Short mmCIF file of C-alpha atoms in Angstrom, two decimals:
data_model
loop_
_atom_site.label_atom_id
_atom_site.label_comp_id
_atom_site.label_asym_id
_atom_site.label_seq_id
_atom_site.Cartn_x
_atom_site.Cartn_y
_atom_site.Cartn_z
CA UNK A 215 0.00 0.00 0.00
CA UNK A 216 1.28 3.41 -0.91
CA UNK A 217 1.74 5.45 2.17
CA UNK A 218 0.32 8.91 2.62
CA UNK A 219 1.83 11.57 4.82
CA UNK A 220 3.74 9.48 7.31
CA UNK A 221 3.75 9.99 11.06
CA UNK A 222 7.52 10.31 10.85
CA UNK A 223 7.20 13.08 8.30
CA UNK A 224 4.58 14.81 10.39
CA UNK A 225 6.80 14.58 13.45
CA UNK A 226 9.75 15.90 11.49
CA UNK A 227 7.65 18.76 10.24
CA UNK A 228 6.41 19.42 13.73
CA UNK A 229 9.97 19.51 15.03
CA UNK A 230 10.93 21.84 12.21
CA UNK A 231 8.05 24.13 13.05
CA UNK A 232 8.88 23.92 16.73
CA UNK A 233 12.49 24.88 15.97
CA UNK A 234 11.33 27.83 13.87
CA UNK A 235 8.94 28.74 16.65
CA UNK A 236 11.77 28.80 19.19
CA UNK A 237 13.69 31.22 17.01
CA UNK A 238 10.68 33.44 16.63
CA UNK A 239 9.99 33.33 20.34
CA UNK A 240 13.53 34.55 21.01
CA UNK A 241 12.73 37.60 18.93
CA UNK A 242 9.17 38.10 20.18
CA UNK A 243 9.18 36.63 23.66
CA UNK A 244 6.33 38.86 24.77
CA UNK A 245 3.82 37.15 22.52
CA UNK A 246 1.65 34.41 24.03
CA UNK A 247 -0.16 31.80 21.89
CA UNK A 248 -3.94 31.70 22.21
CA UNK A 249 -4.83 28.56 24.25
CA UNK A 250 -7.72 27.69 21.91
CA UNK A 251 -5.40 27.56 18.93
CA UNK A 252 -2.68 25.22 20.11
CA UNK A 253 -2.60 21.42 19.96
CA UNK A 254 -0.50 19.99 22.78
CA UNK A 255 -1.81 16.45 23.04
CA UNK A 256 1.57 14.99 21.98
CA UNK A 257 3.76 17.73 23.36
CA UNK A 258 4.13 19.68 20.11
CA UNK A 259 2.23 22.95 20.08
CA UNK A 260 0.55 23.72 16.76
CA UNK A 261 -1.50 26.81 16.07
CA UNK A 262 -4.67 26.98 14.02
CA UNK A 263 -8.33 26.03 13.82
CA UNK A 264 -10.22 23.35 11.96
CA UNK A 265 -13.36 23.64 9.86
CA UNK A 266 -15.47 20.55 9.19
CA UNK A 267 -18.42 20.21 6.82
CA UNK A 268 -21.16 17.75 7.76
CA UNK A 269 -24.76 17.22 6.62
CA UNK A 270 -27.82 18.00 8.73
CA UNK A 271 -28.03 14.45 10.11
CA UNK A 272 -24.51 14.63 11.51
CA UNK A 273 -23.48 18.23 12.04
CA UNK A 274 -24.66 18.28 15.66
CA UNK A 275 -22.93 14.96 16.32
CA UNK A 276 -19.67 16.19 14.83
CA UNK A 277 -19.96 19.40 16.85
CA UNK A 278 -20.37 17.39 20.03
CA UNK A 279 -17.46 15.14 19.11
CA UNK A 280 -15.32 18.16 18.38
CA UNK A 281 -15.83 19.45 21.93
CA UNK A 282 -13.88 16.43 23.17
CA UNK A 283 -11.13 17.11 20.64
CA UNK A 284 -10.97 20.76 21.72
CA UNK A 285 -10.81 19.76 25.39
CA UNK A 286 -7.96 17.34 24.67
CA UNK A 287 -5.88 19.34 22.21
CA UNK A 288 -7.03 22.91 22.76
CA UNK A 289 -7.90 23.34 19.08
CA UNK A 290 -11.08 25.14 18.11
CA UNK A 291 -13.28 23.33 15.58
CA UNK A 292 -15.87 25.07 13.42
CA UNK A 293 -18.59 22.69 12.22
CA UNK A 294 -20.58 23.91 9.20
CA UNK A 295 -23.86 22.23 8.26
CA UNK A 296 -24.25 21.51 4.55
CA UNK A 297 -26.86 19.89 2.33
CA UNK A 298 -26.19 16.19 2.01
CA UNK A 299 -27.30 16.11 -1.63
CA UNK A 300 -24.67 18.47 -3.02
CA UNK A 301 -22.07 18.78 -0.26
CA UNK A 302 -19.53 16.81 -2.29
CA UNK A 303 -20.10 19.00 -5.36
CA UNK A 304 -19.56 22.16 -3.28
CA UNK A 305 -16.44 20.59 -1.79
CA UNK A 306 -15.10 19.90 -5.29
CA UNK A 307 -15.73 23.50 -6.39
CA UNK A 308 -14.52 25.21 -3.20
CA UNK A 309 -11.36 23.30 -2.32
CA UNK A 310 -9.32 24.57 -5.32
CA UNK A 311 -10.22 28.17 -4.40
CA UNK A 312 -8.96 27.74 -0.85
CA UNK A 313 -12.46 28.36 0.57
CA UNK A 314 -13.26 24.75 1.38
CA UNK A 315 -13.11 23.13 4.83
CA UNK A 316 -10.23 21.19 6.33
CA UNK A 317 -12.36 18.04 6.61
CA UNK A 318 -15.61 16.71 5.24
CA UNK A 319 -17.85 13.91 6.57
CA UNK A 320 -19.26 11.69 3.82
CA UNK A 321 -20.24 8.20 2.78
CA UNK A 322 -17.34 6.55 0.98
CA UNK A 323 -19.09 5.93 -2.35
CA UNK A 324 -18.26 9.53 -3.35
CA UNK A 325 -14.54 9.07 -2.72
CA UNK A 326 -13.68 8.17 -6.33
CA UNK A 327 -15.15 11.44 -7.54
CA UNK A 328 -13.23 13.43 -4.92
CA UNK A 329 -9.97 11.71 -5.86
CA UNK A 330 -10.47 12.18 -9.61
CA UNK A 331 -11.05 15.89 -8.97
CA UNK A 332 -7.91 16.14 -6.84
CA UNK A 333 -9.64 17.65 -3.81
CA UNK A 334 -9.15 14.98 -1.12
CA UNK A 335 -5.91 14.44 0.78
CA UNK A 336 -4.24 11.25 1.94
CA UNK A 337 -4.11 9.84 5.46
CA UNK A 338 -1.64 7.37 6.93
CA UNK A 339 -3.43 5.11 9.41
CA UNK A 340 -1.29 2.05 8.68
CA UNK A 341 -0.35 1.73 12.36
CA UNK A 342 -4.03 1.60 13.32
CA UNK A 343 -5.37 -0.35 10.35
CA UNK A 344 -5.73 -3.51 12.42
CA UNK A 345 -8.23 -1.72 14.67
CA UNK A 346 -10.76 -1.28 11.86
CA UNK A 347 -12.88 -3.86 10.08
CA UNK A 348 -11.59 -4.85 6.66
CA UNK A 349 -14.70 -3.50 4.95
CA UNK A 350 -14.44 -0.15 6.76
CA UNK A 351 -10.80 0.26 5.82
CA UNK A 352 -11.45 -0.72 2.21
CA UNK A 353 -14.13 1.94 2.02
CA UNK A 354 -11.64 4.76 2.60
CA UNK A 355 -9.01 3.17 0.34
CA UNK A 356 -8.88 4.05 -3.36
CA UNK A 357 -6.33 2.63 -5.78
CA UNK A 358 -4.21 1.44 -2.87
CA UNK A 359 -4.14 4.80 -1.08
CA UNK A 360 -5.94 5.65 2.17
CA UNK A 361 -7.85 8.93 1.99
CA UNK A 362 -9.83 9.09 5.21
CA UNK A 363 -10.65 7.59 8.58
CA UNK A 364 -13.86 5.52 8.85
CA UNK A 365 -16.15 5.72 11.85
CA UNK A 366 -19.23 3.69 10.91
CA UNK A 367 -20.48 1.08 8.49
CA UNK A 368 -23.96 0.42 7.18
CA UNK A 369 -25.40 -2.63 5.46
CA UNK A 370 -28.56 -4.63 5.00
CA UNK A 371 -29.20 -7.85 6.90
CA UNK A 372 -31.89 -10.49 7.30
CA UNK A 373 -34.54 -9.37 9.79
CA UNK A 374 -36.77 -12.03 11.37
CA UNK A 375 -40.19 -11.63 12.96
CA UNK A 376 -39.68 -13.67 16.12
CA UNK A 377 -43.40 -14.24 16.57
CA UNK A 378 -43.45 -16.12 13.27
CA UNK A 379 -40.17 -18.00 13.33
CA UNK A 380 -37.17 -18.81 15.51
CA UNK A 381 -35.06 -20.19 12.66
CA UNK A 382 -31.51 -18.98 12.02
CA UNK A 383 -31.18 -20.05 8.39
CA UNK A 384 -27.77 -20.44 6.78
CA UNK A 385 -29.13 -20.72 3.26
CA UNK A 386 -31.87 -19.04 1.27
CA UNK A 387 -33.73 -22.34 0.90
CA UNK A 388 -33.64 -22.90 4.69
CA UNK A 389 -35.01 -19.41 5.20
CA UNK A 390 -37.78 -19.90 2.69
CA UNK A 391 -38.76 -23.22 4.25
CA UNK A 392 -38.89 -21.64 7.72
CA UNK A 393 -40.97 -18.77 6.37
CA UNK A 394 -43.46 -21.14 4.77
CA UNK A 395 -43.88 -22.92 8.10
CA UNK A 396 -45.11 -19.63 9.52
CA UNK A 397 -48.07 -19.83 7.11
CA UNK A 398 -48.16 -16.11 6.30
CA UNK A 399 -48.68 -14.26 3.03
CA UNK A 400 -44.95 -13.72 2.49
CA UNK A 401 -42.51 -16.35 3.81
CA UNK A 402 -39.86 -13.80 2.75
CA UNK A 403 -40.22 -10.32 1.31
CA UNK A 404 -37.67 -7.93 -0.15
CA UNK A 405 -38.12 -4.68 -1.98
CA UNK A 406 -37.48 -4.66 -5.72
CA UNK A 407 -39.58 -2.10 -7.59
CA UNK A 408 -40.01 -1.74 -11.34
CA UNK A 409 -36.39 -0.67 -11.80
CA UNK A 410 -34.93 -3.53 -9.75
CA UNK A 411 -32.81 -3.24 -6.63
CA UNK A 412 -29.25 -4.58 -7.05
CA UNK A 413 -28.34 -3.11 -3.63
CA UNK A 414 -30.79 -5.28 -1.67
CA UNK A 415 -30.14 -8.32 -3.90
CA UNK A 416 -26.34 -8.03 -3.82
CA UNK A 417 -25.77 -10.52 -0.99
CA UNK A 418 -27.63 -13.19 -2.94
CA UNK A 419 -25.65 -12.38 -6.10
CA UNK A 420 -22.26 -12.51 -4.40
CA UNK A 421 -23.13 -15.91 -2.95
CA UNK A 422 -22.90 -17.13 -6.57
CA UNK A 423 -19.38 -15.67 -6.79
CA UNK A 424 -20.34 -12.77 -9.06
CA UNK A 425 -19.36 -9.43 -7.44
CA UNK A 426 -19.83 -6.33 -9.54
CA UNK A 427 -16.16 -5.30 -9.97
CA UNK A 428 -12.88 -7.11 -9.32
CA UNK A 429 -10.83 -6.06 -6.28
CA UNK A 430 -7.03 -6.07 -6.34
CA UNK A 431 -4.85 -7.59 -3.64
CA UNK A 432 -5.06 -4.37 -1.62
CA UNK A 433 -8.84 -4.34 -1.65
CA UNK A 434 -9.25 -1.54 -4.18
CA UNK A 435 -11.82 -1.94 -6.93
CA UNK A 436 -10.61 -2.14 -10.50
CA UNK A 437 -12.80 -1.33 -13.51
CA UNK A 438 -12.91 -5.01 -14.53
CA UNK A 439 -16.50 -6.27 -14.40
CA UNK A 440 -16.94 -9.61 -12.64
CA UNK A 441 -20.71 -9.89 -12.45
CA UNK A 442 -20.93 -11.79 -15.75
CA UNK A 443 -19.68 -15.19 -16.93
CA UNK A 444 -20.94 -18.54 -15.71
CA UNK A 445 -21.32 -17.40 -12.09
CA UNK A 446 -23.31 -14.33 -13.01
CA UNK A 447 -25.51 -16.38 -15.31
CA UNK A 448 -26.07 -18.92 -12.52
CA UNK A 449 -27.39 -16.06 -10.39
CA UNK A 450 -29.62 -14.97 -13.28
CA UNK A 451 -30.98 -18.52 -13.59
CA UNK A 452 -31.75 -18.49 -9.86
CA UNK A 453 -33.47 -15.10 -10.17
CA UNK A 454 -35.66 -16.45 -12.98
CA UNK A 455 -36.55 -19.53 -10.94
CA UNK A 456 -37.52 -17.49 -7.88
CA UNK A 457 -39.43 -15.05 -10.06
CA UNK A 458 -41.41 -17.92 -11.52
CA UNK A 459 -42.12 -19.11 -7.96
CA UNK A 460 -43.35 -15.57 -7.07
CA UNK A 461 -40.70 -15.19 -4.36
CA UNK A 462 -39.55 -11.93 -5.98
CA UNK A 463 -41.92 -9.41 -7.47
CA UNK A 464 -41.18 -5.96 -9.02
CA UNK A 465 -44.50 -4.79 -7.56
CA UNK A 466 -42.90 -4.94 -4.09
CA UNK A 467 -41.52 -1.48 -3.35
CA UNK A 468 -39.66 -0.46 -0.22
CA UNK A 469 -42.80 0.85 1.45
CA UNK A 470 -44.82 -2.26 0.57
CA UNK A 471 -42.12 -4.56 1.93
CA UNK A 472 -41.78 -2.53 5.12
CA UNK A 473 -45.54 -2.38 5.74
CA UNK A 474 -46.04 -6.09 5.04
CA UNK A 475 -43.37 -6.90 7.61
CA UNK A 476 -44.87 -4.43 10.10
CA UNK A 477 -48.29 -6.03 9.59
CA UNK A 478 -46.96 -9.50 10.41
CA UNK A 479 -47.50 -10.71 6.84
CA UNK A 480 -43.85 -11.69 6.32
CA UNK A 481 -41.61 -13.90 8.43
CA UNK A 482 -38.33 -12.57 7.03
CA UNK A 483 -37.16 -9.50 5.15
CA UNK A 484 -33.88 -8.01 4.00
CA UNK A 485 -33.52 -4.38 5.01
CA UNK A 486 -31.20 -1.91 6.69
CA UNK A 487 -31.01 -0.32 10.15
CA UNK A 488 -33.02 2.66 8.86
CA UNK A 489 -36.22 0.60 9.30
CA UNK A 490 -35.49 -0.73 12.77
CA UNK A 491 -36.96 2.26 14.59
CA UNK A 492 -40.31 1.67 12.82
CA UNK A 493 -40.25 -1.98 13.85
CA UNK A 494 -39.56 -0.98 17.46
CA UNK A 495 -42.28 1.66 17.47
CA UNK A 496 -44.67 -1.10 16.37
CA UNK A 497 -43.49 -3.18 19.36
CA UNK A 498 -42.26 -5.92 17.07
CA UNK A 499 -40.00 -8.65 18.41
CA UNK A 500 -37.25 -8.97 15.81
CA UNK A 501 -33.82 -10.51 15.40
CA UNK A 502 -31.18 -9.30 12.92
CA UNK A 503 -29.27 -12.10 11.20
CA UNK A 504 -26.65 -12.41 8.44
CA UNK A 505 -27.88 -12.64 4.84
CA UNK A 506 -28.35 -16.36 3.99
CA UNK A 507 -26.44 -17.63 0.97
CA UNK A 508 -28.46 -18.47 -2.14
CA UNK A 509 -25.44 -19.87 -4.02
CA UNK A 510 -22.41 -21.95 -3.03
CA UNK A 511 -20.41 -19.08 -1.50
CA UNK A 512 -20.94 -16.73 1.44
CA UNK A 513 -23.32 -13.83 0.95
CA UNK A 514 -21.59 -10.43 0.94
CA UNK A 515 -23.97 -7.49 1.20
CA UNK A 516 -22.75 -4.04 0.21
CA UNK A 517 -21.21 -2.11 3.08
CA UNK A 518 -21.40 1.65 3.09
CA UNK A 519 -18.63 3.35 5.03
CA UNK A 520 -19.05 6.70 6.76
CA UNK A 521 -15.83 8.62 7.27
CA UNK A 522 -13.95 11.87 7.70
CA UNK A 523 -11.95 12.93 4.64
CA UNK A 524 -9.31 15.73 4.56
CA UNK A 525 -9.07 18.50 1.99
CA UNK A 526 -6.11 18.24 -0.34
CA UNK A 527 -5.58 21.98 0.08
CA UNK A 528 -5.86 22.34 3.84
CA UNK A 529 -3.37 24.73 5.40
CA UNK A 530 -3.77 22.95 8.75
CA UNK A 531 -2.27 19.58 7.88
CA UNK A 532 -0.83 19.00 11.36
CA UNK A 533 -4.17 19.65 13.04
CA UNK A 534 -5.99 17.54 10.48
CA UNK A 535 -3.71 14.61 11.29
CA UNK A 536 -4.15 15.15 14.99
CA UNK A 537 -7.90 15.04 14.54
CA UNK A 538 -7.89 12.02 12.22
CA UNK A 539 -5.03 9.89 13.50
CA UNK A 540 -4.52 10.91 17.13
CA UNK A 541 -8.19 11.37 17.98
CA UNK A 542 -10.75 9.90 15.55
CA UNK A 543 -8.80 6.66 15.08
CA UNK A 544 -9.18 5.84 18.79
CA UNK A 545 -11.75 3.68 20.53
CA UNK A 546 -12.74 6.68 22.65
CA UNK A 547 -13.76 8.80 19.67
CA UNK A 548 -15.33 5.89 17.79
CA UNK A 549 -17.43 5.07 20.88
CA UNK A 550 -18.45 8.73 21.10
CA UNK A 551 -19.64 8.76 17.49
CA UNK A 552 -21.67 5.59 18.11
CA UNK A 553 -23.24 7.10 21.24
CA UNK A 554 -24.20 10.18 19.24
CA UNK A 555 -25.35 8.60 15.98
CA UNK A 556 -26.10 4.91 16.68
CA UNK A 557 -24.39 3.77 13.48
CA UNK A 558 -22.47 0.48 13.56
CA UNK A 559 -18.88 1.36 14.58
CA UNK A 560 -16.06 0.82 12.09
CA UNK A 561 -13.93 -0.65 14.89
CA UNK A 562 -14.97 -4.23 15.78
CA UNK A 563 -13.67 -3.74 19.35
CA UNK A 564 -16.13 -0.87 19.82
CA UNK A 565 -18.97 -2.72 18.10
CA UNK A 566 -18.42 -5.68 20.43
CA UNK A 567 -19.16 -3.49 23.47
CA UNK A 568 -22.57 -2.44 22.18
CA UNK A 569 -25.44 -4.07 24.03
CA UNK A 570 -28.13 -3.22 21.46
CA UNK A 571 -28.83 -6.63 19.85
CA UNK A 572 -30.08 -5.12 16.60
CA UNK A 573 -26.95 -3.02 16.14
CA UNK A 574 -24.89 -6.11 16.95
CA UNK A 575 -26.87 -8.07 14.38
CA UNK A 576 -26.18 -5.57 11.60
CA UNK A 577 -22.54 -5.43 12.66
CA UNK A 578 -22.26 -9.23 12.47
CA UNK A 579 -23.94 -9.27 9.06
CA UNK A 580 -21.56 -6.59 7.80
CA UNK A 581 -18.39 -8.41 8.85
CA UNK A 582 -18.45 -10.49 5.68
CA UNK A 583 -19.73 -7.64 3.52
CA UNK A 584 -18.05 -5.94 0.60
CA UNK A 585 -17.53 -2.17 0.48
CA UNK A 586 -19.67 -0.33 -2.02
CA UNK A 587 -17.40 0.52 -4.99
CA UNK A 588 -16.44 4.18 -4.99
CA UNK A 589 -15.03 4.20 -8.51
CA UNK A 590 -16.71 6.61 -10.99
CA UNK A 591 -17.52 3.65 -13.29
CA UNK A 592 -20.13 2.49 -10.76
CA UNK A 593 -22.52 5.12 -12.13
CA UNK A 594 -22.67 3.16 -15.41
CA UNK A 595 -23.85 0.00 -13.69
CA UNK A 596 -27.04 0.60 -11.72
CA UNK A 597 -29.65 1.17 -14.46
CA UNK A 598 -28.69 -1.79 -16.68
CA UNK A 599 -28.29 -4.00 -13.61
CA UNK A 600 -31.65 -3.22 -12.02
CA UNK A 601 -33.73 -3.40 -15.21
CA UNK A 602 -32.12 -6.71 -16.15
CA UNK A 603 -33.06 -8.14 -12.75
CA UNK A 604 -36.66 -7.10 -13.36
CA UNK A 605 -36.73 -8.55 -16.88
CA UNK A 606 -35.34 -11.85 -15.62
CA UNK A 607 -37.70 -12.08 -12.65
CA UNK A 608 -40.75 -11.30 -14.78
CA UNK A 609 -39.67 -13.66 -17.58
CA UNK A 610 -39.50 -10.84 -20.11
CA UNK A 611 -36.00 -12.01 -21.05
CA UNK A 612 -34.21 -15.35 -20.82
CA UNK A 613 -31.76 -15.18 -17.91
CA UNK A 614 -28.45 -16.11 -19.56
CA UNK A 615 -29.03 -13.96 -22.63
CA UNK A 616 -30.29 -11.04 -20.57
CA UNK A 617 -27.31 -11.19 -18.22
CA UNK A 618 -24.80 -11.38 -21.06
CA UNK A 619 -26.41 -8.43 -22.83
CA UNK A 620 -26.39 -6.45 -19.58
CA UNK A 621 -22.63 -6.96 -19.18
CA UNK A 622 -22.00 -5.80 -22.76
CA UNK A 623 -24.16 -2.73 -22.25
CA UNK A 624 -22.34 -1.80 -19.03
CA UNK A 625 -18.93 -2.29 -20.68
CA UNK A 626 -19.96 0.00 -23.55
CA UNK A 627 -21.29 2.61 -21.12
CA UNK A 628 -18.03 2.59 -19.17
CA UNK A 629 -16.01 3.10 -22.36
CA UNK A 630 -17.94 6.28 -23.23
#
């Protein structure tokens, strides 16, 4: 793995600055540094402030977290709330002008765009890499380089209505059989919609050994498609079979699937933690389980990684590294972010301490997950992928032919 700005280099730079500072102090010994602008957590005083952009769902959490950082290092942090929908676009336009923040909080699937626009800086967390889950670390890694520090992961899992079943199925067929024993309208329900839903179906697809893009030996995604071939076509055959059996249905939207599960009409569903609060408000007794494999391999749902990413143009590099490496990459800060936001921690050691069984369930399901590709080529995939799933499930197209055509269409779209 290429290394970013190393700790040794940072220390050397800090010593250099400290030496310069000593010279300046000899000339201006009456000046006193402002306490709120110096970082002394490791003994090296560094002046400056940090500005962090975060969306409306996280700005208050980041502000609260930053109080701890300020208390520890004496560095003021300005947290600016931004719109989630276009925060990355504003970051891309503002960083080159020098008006952007020092750090931005984002989901990792926008990282490829930030890198290709040259606005995100590197981070060296090699010494702490072992403390993070593999999926979380992969999410902030692009083309072998680490660009941020993760703090949470998010993925779908199998959710069971405990009043209808106690089964802990290891395979899709076991799950379906257990659901049928419950004698309800839907033994299993999952959202699909008329444009398909590759995100919710991805765990089933990967269990056939057909991930969307190839990963290199460092975990970075390449642009080589791997969802085709015999393994992809085997998944398509399975989709067609389950469509014919009415297990999957494009008429099932997210709201329909959620309501059917809330109404006790489904024994199992695949969904994310965003629906758990509704299940709790309905006083449902649920258990969160790993996605059961439909094919011969383990199911790997997509894992979204939430992280802090530095600006490539920050003038406060030392403070940025103190925040990211010395503070955020600690169990203390990761626990604080969980307490504030209730997202599954990126550090397994922190996740293991959580007593909430649903959060633990999603964490367990995400351990074997695959990070959502952050490469720009991913934008060429979704439409062809989803529509092909629908056509195969409804029988509009033959599975093998449809899947092969889909791969060709995606390859052509990527070349444009």
